[in-house]
Short mmCIF file of C-alpha atoms in Angstrom, two decimals:
data_model
loop_
_atom_site.label_atom_id
_atom_site.label_comp_id
_atom_site.label_asym_id
_atom_site.label_seq_id
_atom_site.Cartn_x
_atom_site.Cartn_y
_atom_site.Cartn_z
CA MET A 1 -2.68 -13.66 -216.76
CA PRO A 2 -4.04 -14.43 -213.26
CA VAL A 3 -0.96 -12.77 -211.75
CA LYS A 4 -1.61 -9.59 -213.75
CA ILE A 5 -5.28 -9.52 -212.77
CA VAL A 6 -4.43 -10.02 -209.08
CA GLY A 7 -1.68 -7.37 -209.24
CA ASN A 8 -4.02 -4.83 -210.80
CA SER A 9 -6.69 -5.66 -208.26
CA LEU A 10 -4.32 -5.15 -205.33
CA LEU A 11 -2.88 -1.91 -206.70
CA LYS A 12 -6.31 -0.52 -207.46
CA ARG A 13 -7.23 -0.59 -203.77
CA ILE A 14 -3.83 0.30 -202.39
CA ARG A 15 -4.99 1.45 -198.96
CA ILE A 16 -6.71 -1.82 -198.13
CA THR A 17 -3.77 -3.74 -199.60
CA VAL A 18 -1.27 -1.85 -197.44
CA TRP A 19 -3.41 -2.38 -194.35
CA THR A 20 -3.70 -6.11 -195.06
CA LEU A 21 0.03 -6.44 -195.73
CA ALA A 22 0.89 -4.54 -192.56
CA THR A 23 -1.37 -6.77 -190.46
CA LEU A 24 -0.08 -9.99 -192.01
CA SER A 25 3.55 -8.82 -191.80
CA THR A 26 3.15 -8.08 -188.10
CA CYS A 27 1.68 -11.54 -187.65
CA ALA A 28 4.58 -13.12 -189.58
CA ALA A 29 7.15 -11.10 -187.61
CA LEU A 30 5.79 -12.25 -184.26
CA VAL A 31 5.47 -15.85 -185.43
CA THR A 32 9.09 -15.68 -186.56
CA LEU A 33 10.12 -14.21 -183.21
CA PHE A 34 8.43 -16.98 -181.23
CA ALA A 35 9.66 -19.66 -183.63
CA VAL A 36 13.24 -18.44 -183.27
CA LEU A 37 12.87 -18.47 -179.49
CA ALA A 38 11.56 -22.03 -179.63
CA VAL A 39 14.07 -23.37 -182.17
CA ASP A 40 17.29 -21.54 -181.42
CA ALA A 41 17.08 -19.25 -178.45
CA GLU A 42 15.89 -21.85 -175.91
CA LYS A 43 19.26 -23.53 -176.08
CA LYS A 44 21.04 -20.21 -175.84
CA MET A 45 18.76 -19.00 -173.05
CA SER A 46 19.68 -22.13 -171.16
CA GLY A 47 23.33 -21.22 -171.73
CA SER A 48 22.61 -17.71 -170.47
CA LEU A 49 21.03 -19.14 -167.32
CA ARG A 50 24.17 -21.24 -166.89
CA ARG A 51 26.12 -18.07 -166.26
CA LEU A 52 24.13 -17.55 -163.07
CA GLY A 53 25.92 -20.29 -161.12
CA ALA A 54 26.75 -23.98 -160.85
CA ASN A 55 24.34 -26.80 -161.60
CA ALA A 56 26.61 -29.71 -160.61
CA VAL A 57 29.27 -30.57 -158.04
CA VAL A 58 32.23 -32.90 -158.62
CA TYR A 59 33.64 -34.78 -155.63
CA SER A 60 36.52 -37.12 -155.21
CA ASP A 61 35.29 -40.64 -155.88
CA ALA A 62 36.79 -41.69 -152.56
CA GLU A 63 34.88 -38.99 -150.67
CA SER A 64 31.59 -39.71 -152.44
CA SER A 65 31.86 -43.41 -151.59
CA GLY A 66 32.67 -42.71 -147.96
CA ARG A 67 36.18 -44.16 -148.03
CA MET A 68 38.69 -42.51 -145.70
CA THR A 69 41.91 -41.50 -147.41
CA GLU A 70 45.02 -39.69 -146.34
CA PRO A 71 45.04 -36.15 -147.81
CA GLY A 72 47.51 -35.87 -150.62
CA SER A 73 48.32 -39.58 -150.69
CA ALA A 74 49.34 -41.02 -154.04
CA GLY A 75 46.72 -42.75 -156.12
CA THR A 76 43.75 -41.16 -154.39
CA SER A 77 43.80 -37.61 -155.76
CA PRO A 78 41.17 -36.83 -158.41
CA LYS A 79 42.47 -35.86 -161.83
CA TRP A 80 41.29 -32.26 -161.78
CA GLU A 81 43.13 -31.42 -164.98
CA THR A 82 41.07 -34.12 -166.71
CA VAL A 83 37.91 -32.64 -165.17
CA LYS A 84 38.82 -29.22 -166.52
CA GLU A 85 39.74 -30.59 -169.94
CA LEU A 86 36.43 -32.41 -170.41
CA ALA A 87 34.47 -29.49 -168.96
CA VAL A 88 35.99 -27.12 -171.52
CA ARG A 89 35.13 -29.58 -174.30
CA ALA A 90 31.53 -29.61 -173.07
CA ASP A 91 31.48 -25.78 -173.03
CA ALA A 92 30.97 -25.93 -169.25
CA GLY A 93 32.25 -23.53 -166.63
CA VAL A 94 34.39 -25.10 -163.90
CA VAL A 95 36.21 -24.07 -160.76
CA VAL A 96 38.22 -26.41 -158.54
CA LEU A 97 38.15 -25.65 -154.82
CA GLN A 98 40.48 -27.03 -152.16
CA GLY A 99 39.50 -27.06 -148.51
CA ARG A 100 41.79 -26.75 -145.51
CA VAL A 101 41.27 -26.09 -141.82
CA GLY A 102 43.36 -23.38 -140.22
CA THR A 103 43.30 -21.53 -136.93
CA LEU A 104 42.27 -17.91 -136.60
CA LYS A 105 42.27 -16.21 -133.19
CA GLY A 106 42.58 -19.64 -131.61
CA LYS A 107 39.47 -20.99 -133.34
CA PRO A 108 39.26 -23.34 -136.33
CA ALA A 109 38.48 -21.70 -139.64
CA ALA A 110 37.41 -23.32 -142.91
CA VAL A 111 39.64 -22.01 -145.71
CA ILE A 112 38.93 -22.59 -149.41
CA THR A 113 41.42 -21.84 -152.15
CA ALA A 114 40.41 -21.38 -155.78
CA ASP A 115 41.31 -19.50 -158.92
CA PRO A 116 39.70 -16.07 -158.37
CA LYS A 117 38.57 -15.60 -161.97
CA GLU A 118 36.96 -19.04 -162.16
CA LEU A 119 35.34 -18.60 -158.75
CA SER A 120 33.93 -15.21 -159.74
CA GLY A 121 32.40 -16.69 -162.89
CA MET A 122 30.77 -19.49 -160.92
CA THR A 123 29.41 -17.34 -158.06
CA PRO A 124 28.04 -14.14 -159.64
CA TYR A 125 25.15 -14.16 -157.16
CA TRP A 126 27.43 -13.43 -154.19
CA VAL A 127 26.79 -10.00 -152.74
CA VAL A 128 30.28 -8.70 -152.00
CA ARG A 129 30.90 -5.72 -149.75
CA GLY A 130 34.29 -4.45 -150.78
CA ARG A 131 35.90 -6.40 -153.61
CA ARG A 132 36.90 -9.92 -154.46
CA PRO A 133 40.56 -10.89 -153.98
CA VAL A 134 42.64 -11.16 -157.12
CA SER A 135 46.15 -12.03 -155.94
CA PRO A 136 47.89 -14.14 -153.29
CA GLY A 137 47.95 -12.49 -149.87
CA GLU A 138 44.32 -11.34 -150.19
CA GLY A 139 41.17 -13.03 -148.93
CA LEU A 140 37.37 -12.92 -148.98
CA ALA A 141 35.37 -13.79 -145.88
CA GLY A 142 31.82 -15.10 -145.69
CA MET A 143 29.40 -13.01 -143.65
CA ARG A 144 29.01 -15.53 -140.81
CA ALA A 145 32.76 -16.18 -140.68
CA ALA A 146 33.40 -12.43 -140.53
CA ALA A 147 30.91 -12.06 -137.67
CA SER A 148 32.43 -15.00 -135.80
CA PHE A 149 36.04 -13.81 -136.00
CA GLY A 150 35.39 -10.06 -136.06
CA ILE A 151 36.77 -9.69 -139.59
CA LYS A 152 36.39 -6.35 -141.35
CA GLU A 153 37.28 -5.11 -144.80
CA GLY A 154 40.92 -4.09 -145.07
CA SER A 155 41.98 -5.91 -141.90
CA GLU A 156 45.02 -8.22 -141.87
CA TRP A 157 45.06 -11.68 -140.35
CA THR A 158 47.42 -14.60 -139.87
CA ILE A 159 46.07 -18.10 -140.47
CA GLN A 160 47.94 -20.79 -138.53
CA TRP A 161 48.04 -24.20 -140.11
CA ASN A 162 48.28 -27.60 -138.45
CA ARG A 163 52.07 -27.82 -138.68
CA PRO A 164 54.40 -25.66 -136.56
CA GLY A 165 55.74 -22.69 -138.46
CA GLN A 166 53.16 -22.92 -141.23
CA GLU A 167 51.08 -19.78 -141.55
CA SER A 168 49.61 -17.47 -144.15
CA ARG A 169 49.33 -13.72 -143.80
CA ILE A 170 46.28 -12.32 -145.60
CA ARG A 171 44.45 -9.04 -146.01
CA ILE A 172 40.65 -9.23 -146.24
CA THR A 173 39.46 -7.30 -149.29
CA GLY A 174 35.75 -7.99 -148.88
CA VAL A 175 32.93 -9.74 -147.04
CA PHE A 176 30.26 -11.58 -149.01
CA GLU A 177 26.73 -12.85 -148.51
CA SER A 178 25.67 -15.96 -150.44
CA GLY A 179 22.77 -17.41 -148.46
CA ASP A 180 24.44 -20.83 -148.13
CA GLU A 181 27.21 -22.62 -146.22
CA ASP A 182 29.91 -20.64 -148.04
CA GLU A 183 29.24 -17.78 -145.63
CA ASP A 184 31.09 -19.82 -142.97
CA ARG A 185 34.27 -19.94 -145.03
CA ILE A 186 37.23 -17.81 -145.98
CA PHE A 187 38.28 -17.86 -149.64
CA LEU A 188 41.85 -17.31 -150.75
CA PRO A 189 42.94 -16.85 -154.39
CA VAL A 190 45.27 -19.44 -155.90
CA PRO A 191 46.37 -19.27 -159.54
CA ALA A 192 44.76 -21.90 -161.75
CA SER A 193 48.16 -23.47 -162.47
CA THR A 194 48.54 -24.55 -158.83
CA GLU A 195 45.06 -26.06 -158.50
CA GLY A 196 45.29 -29.77 -157.80
CA ALA A 197 49.03 -29.59 -157.16
CA GLU A 198 50.44 -32.00 -154.62
CA ALA A 199 52.44 -29.37 -152.73
CA PRO A 200 51.04 -25.85 -152.40
CA THR A 201 53.39 -23.00 -153.11
CA SER A 202 52.27 -20.56 -150.38
CA GLY A 203 53.25 -22.48 -147.24
CA MET A 204 49.85 -24.13 -146.94
CA PRO A 205 49.48 -27.81 -146.05
CA PRO A 206 48.00 -30.26 -148.57
CA PRO A 207 44.21 -29.88 -148.91
CA LEU A 208 41.94 -32.00 -146.73
CA THR A 209 39.30 -32.08 -149.44
CA SER A 210 38.90 -31.04 -153.04
CA TYR A 211 35.78 -30.52 -155.11
CA ALA A 212 34.68 -28.63 -158.20
CA LEU A 213 31.67 -26.60 -159.21
CA LEU A 214 30.40 -27.07 -162.75
CA SER A 215 28.06 -25.07 -164.91
CA VAL A 216 27.07 -27.54 -167.63
CA PRO A 217 24.79 -26.62 -170.56
CA GLY A 218 22.11 -29.09 -171.54
CA GLY A 219 20.68 -29.79 -168.09
CA GLU A 220 20.77 -33.29 -166.66
CA LYS A 221 21.49 -34.79 -170.07
CA GLY A 222 24.62 -32.66 -170.46
CA ILE A 223 25.72 -33.48 -166.90
CA GLY A 224 25.20 -37.18 -167.55
CA LEU A 225 27.32 -37.09 -170.72
CA LEU A 226 30.11 -35.29 -168.87
CA ALA A 227 29.95 -37.82 -166.03
CA GLU A 228 30.25 -40.67 -168.54
CA GLY A 229 33.29 -39.02 -170.09
CA LEU A 230 34.95 -38.62 -166.69
CA ASP A 231 34.28 -42.27 -165.85
CA ALA A 232 35.76 -43.33 -169.18
CA ARG A 233 38.92 -41.33 -168.43
CA HIS A 234 39.12 -42.77 -164.88
CA ALA A 235 39.28 -39.27 -163.41
CA GLY A 236 38.53 -40.56 -159.89
CA VAL A 237 35.54 -38.26 -159.38
CA ALA A 238 31.78 -38.50 -159.01
CA VAL A 239 29.37 -35.91 -160.46
CA LYS A 240 26.31 -34.84 -158.49
CA PRO A 241 23.67 -32.68 -160.24
CA LEU A 242 22.21 -29.81 -158.22
CA ARG A 243 18.62 -30.78 -158.95
CA GLN A 244 17.09 -27.73 -157.28
CA ILE A 245 18.99 -25.49 -159.72
CA LEU A 246 18.13 -27.72 -162.68
CA HIS A 247 14.47 -27.79 -161.68
CA GLY A 248 14.38 -24.01 -161.44
CA GLU A 249 15.94 -23.61 -164.90
CA GLN A 250 13.49 -26.07 -166.42
CA LYS A 251 10.51 -24.30 -164.87
CA THR A 252 11.79 -20.92 -166.06
CA LEU A 253 12.16 -22.14 -169.65
CA GLU A 254 8.75 -23.83 -169.52
CA LYS A 255 7.13 -20.59 -168.37
CA ILE A 256 8.85 -18.67 -171.16
CA LYS A 257 7.54 -21.18 -173.71
CA LEU A 258 4.03 -21.07 -172.21
CA LEU A 259 4.02 -17.28 -172.26
CA SER A 260 5.19 -17.35 -175.89
CA ALA A 261 2.38 -19.78 -176.79
CA PHE A 262 -0.28 -17.55 -175.22
CA ALA A 263 1.16 -14.46 -176.88
CA LEU A 264 1.26 -16.24 -180.25
CA LEU A 265 -2.37 -17.33 -179.85
CA ALA A 266 -3.38 -13.74 -179.12
CA VAL A 267 -1.43 -12.52 -182.15
CA LEU A 268 -3.09 -15.05 -184.44
CA SER A 269 -6.55 -14.15 -183.16
CA LEU A 270 -6.05 -10.42 -183.60
CA SER A 271 -4.38 -10.87 -186.99
CA SER A 272 -7.26 -13.03 -188.20
CA LEU A 273 -9.77 -10.40 -187.15
CA GLY A 274 -7.78 -7.58 -188.75
CA VAL A 275 -7.21 -9.39 -192.04
CA SER A 276 -10.82 -10.61 -192.17
CA ALA A 277 -12.03 -7.05 -191.74
CA ALA A 278 -9.73 -5.89 -194.55
CA VAL A 279 -10.83 -8.68 -196.90
CA LEU A 280 -14.52 -8.09 -196.20
CA ALA A 281 -13.99 -4.41 -196.86
CA ARG A 282 -12.31 -5.31 -200.15
CA VAL A 283 -15.25 -7.56 -201.11
CA ALA A 284 -17.75 -4.83 -200.18
CA GLU A 285 -15.90 -2.31 -202.39
CA ARG A 286 -15.76 -4.78 -205.27
CA ARG A 287 -19.31 -6.11 -205.12
CA GLN A 288 -20.20 -4.57 -208.51
CA GLU A 289 -16.98 -5.91 -210.06
CA LEU A 290 -17.61 -9.42 -208.71
CA ALA A 291 -21.26 -9.25 -209.80
CA LEU A 292 -20.11 -8.24 -213.28
CA PHE A 293 -17.81 -11.28 -213.42
CA GLN A 294 -20.73 -13.53 -212.59
CA ALA A 295 -22.99 -11.75 -215.08
CA LEU A 296 -20.39 -12.36 -217.79
CA GLY A 297 -20.47 -16.09 -217.06
CA ALA A 298 -17.75 -16.56 -214.46
CA LYS A 299 -18.56 -19.49 -212.23
CA ARG A 300 -18.77 -18.98 -208.49
CA ARG A 301 -15.93 -21.45 -208.00
CA LEU A 302 -13.70 -19.24 -210.16
CA ILE A 303 -14.60 -16.20 -208.03
CA VAL A 304 -13.70 -18.10 -204.86
CA LEU A 305 -10.38 -19.28 -206.34
CA PHE A 306 -9.58 -15.74 -207.44
CA LEU A 307 -10.15 -14.33 -203.94
CA LEU A 308 -8.16 -17.15 -202.32
CA TYR A 309 -5.31 -16.68 -204.80
CA GLU A 310 -5.27 -12.98 -204.02
CA SER A 311 -5.11 -13.75 -200.28
CA ALA A 312 -2.32 -16.30 -200.80
CA VAL A 313 -0.23 -13.72 -202.67
CA LEU A 314 -0.67 -11.22 -199.86
CA GLY A 315 0.18 -13.88 -197.28
CA THR A 316 3.35 -14.93 -199.11
CA VAL A 317 4.65 -11.38 -199.51
CA ALA A 318 3.83 -10.62 -195.88
CA ALA A 319 5.62 -13.81 -194.74
CA VAL A 320 8.86 -12.69 -196.43
CA VAL A 321 8.66 -9.18 -195.00
CA GLY A 322 7.62 -10.47 -191.57
CA PHE A 323 10.42 -13.05 -191.48
CA VAL A 324 13.06 -10.38 -191.99
CA LEU A 325 11.46 -8.10 -189.40
CA GLY A 326 10.89 -10.98 -186.94
CA THR A 327 14.48 -12.18 -187.18
CA PHE A 328 15.67 -8.66 -186.42
CA LEU A 329 13.31 -8.48 -183.42
CA ALA A 330 14.48 -11.88 -182.16
CA GLN A 331 18.08 -10.74 -182.41
CA GLU A 332 17.38 -7.54 -180.48
CA VAL A 333 15.35 -9.32 -177.78
CA THR A 334 17.85 -12.09 -177.13
CA VAL A 335 20.87 -9.79 -177.20
CA ARG A 336 19.34 -7.28 -174.79
CA ILE A 337 17.86 -9.82 -172.37
CA PHE A 338 20.09 -12.90 -172.62
CA GLN A 339 23.26 -11.44 -174.22
CA VAL A 340 23.24 -14.07 -176.98
CA SER A 341 22.72 -13.83 -180.74
CA VAL A 342 20.38 -15.97 -182.83
CA THR A 343 20.73 -17.50 -186.27
CA PRO A 344 17.95 -17.30 -188.90
CA HIS A 345 16.41 -20.72 -189.47
CA LEU A 346 14.47 -22.15 -192.39
CA THR A 347 12.09 -23.62 -189.81
CA SER A 348 11.20 -20.12 -188.63
CA PHE A 349 10.47 -18.96 -192.18
CA LEU A 350 8.33 -22.02 -192.92
CA ALA A 351 6.39 -21.43 -189.69
CA ALA A 352 5.82 -17.77 -190.59
CA LEU A 353 4.83 -18.71 -194.15
CA ALA A 354 2.41 -21.43 -193.05
CA VAL A 355 0.73 -19.31 -190.36
CA THR A 356 0.55 -16.12 -192.42
CA VAL A 357 -0.77 -17.79 -195.57
CA GLY A 358 -3.17 -19.80 -193.43
CA VAL A 359 -4.56 -16.66 -191.80
CA ALA A 360 -4.80 -14.96 -195.19
CA LEU A 361 -6.64 -17.92 -196.73
CA LEU A 362 -8.98 -18.09 -193.74
CA ALA A 363 -9.82 -14.44 -194.17
CA GLY A 364 -10.08 -14.91 -197.95
CA GLY A 365 -12.49 -17.77 -197.38
CA ALA A 366 -14.68 -15.52 -195.25
CA GLY A 367 -14.58 -12.91 -198.01
CA ALA A 368 -15.41 -15.50 -200.66
CA ARG A 369 -18.38 -16.67 -198.62
CA ARG A 370 -19.60 -13.08 -198.49
CA ALA A 371 -19.07 -12.72 -202.25
CA LEU A 372 -21.12 -15.85 -203.00
CA LYS A 373 -24.12 -14.27 -201.28
CA LEU A 374 -24.14 -11.36 -203.74
CA GLU A 375 -26.94 -11.29 -206.27
CA PRO A 376 -25.45 -10.03 -209.57
CA ALA A 377 -28.60 -8.13 -210.64
CA VAL A 378 -28.97 -6.37 -207.29
CA ALA A 379 -25.29 -5.51 -207.07
CA LEU A 380 -25.16 -4.12 -210.62
CA ARG A 381 -28.09 -1.82 -209.84
CA GLY A 382 -25.94 -0.42 -206.99
CA GLU A 383 -28.26 -1.62 -204.23
#
C-alpha cells in the first residue's frame, strides 16, 4: 500500500519527479566516477604513468658495492635473464643496456647497446630528430655526442674498439635530446637474444658495464618486492629506485585525488541544493493534500515518514541510473586520458547509493520540516 501511494504521488507531479531524478542521477553518476577513479583507476593510472619511463635502475652487485671486476669474467656477470624473467612476472618494463668505450675520430666515445624495442618503450620522452635505429649497423647519437664529434643524420662512422682489428661500421639514423647524461652517448641496437651474452656477435668487445632500466608498477613497494625476488634468486644485481620519478608520480596521483575530492564536494553541495528546491516545491504544491491528511487524523510523524520514504525511493532509483551512467563516464575518461579500461565495482555502487539516498533524505527532511509548519485549517482554506 505505501508503495502504491508513493508511486501515485510521484507520477502525479511528473515534472518535479523527473527534475529530482535527473539531479540525483547526475549526483550518483559523478560519485560513481570519482569512486571508480579512487578504487580502480588509481592503480591503472599509476600503470599508465609507468609507460612514461623508468622508475628504477638495476646494477651489477659488484659495481654497486664498489668491487673492481674484470669485464666478462666468469662468476661476476649479473643474471640478466633472471632480471627479465622476474620483471615480466611483476608486469614491469625492462631494458638491459651494455656499455663500452670506443674511439671515434681519435676521441673516446661512450657506446651503449640495447634492444631497440625495449629501449624505445623505456625512453618515450626522448626527442628524436630523424628516427630510432631498428637493426644492426644503425645508431642513435645523443645531442652532446653529436655536437662533439660532428655527427649528422644519415652520416656513416666507424667505431674503433680497444683491440686491433675490432671495429663497427654504423650509420646514424637520428640524434636525440633527453636532458640527461644519455645525450653524451651513442646507442646501437642489439637483438634481445644477445643481451647479456658473453661474446658479442658484431665484433664488439665484451661490455665494460651492464645495467638495466625498470618500469615497475606499485611504486617503492613494487620495486622492493622485485628486489627481494632478485636477491632470493641470487641474480647478482642491486636495485636502486629513482626516487625523484617516484616522488613525482606520487604527487601527481595525490593531486588527482585532491581535485576529485573538491569536485565531489562541489557536486554534493549543488545536488543538495537542487534536490532540496525540488522537494520544497513538491511540498508547496501538496500543502492542501498534506493538510487533508492531518485533518483526517494522520499523525505528523506519519507525514514525515511518508516524505522520507518518497525521497528514499527517488534516491534508490537515481543511484541505479547514476551508477550505470557513471561507470560509462569513468570508462570513457580513463580510456581517453590514460588508455586503460575500468571494471565496475560493488564499492562504487554502494558509494553512489549511500551518497544519493543520503542527499535525498536530507532534502526530504527539509521538506518534512516545512510540511510540519503547515496549519491544516489555513492550508485547506487555500491561504
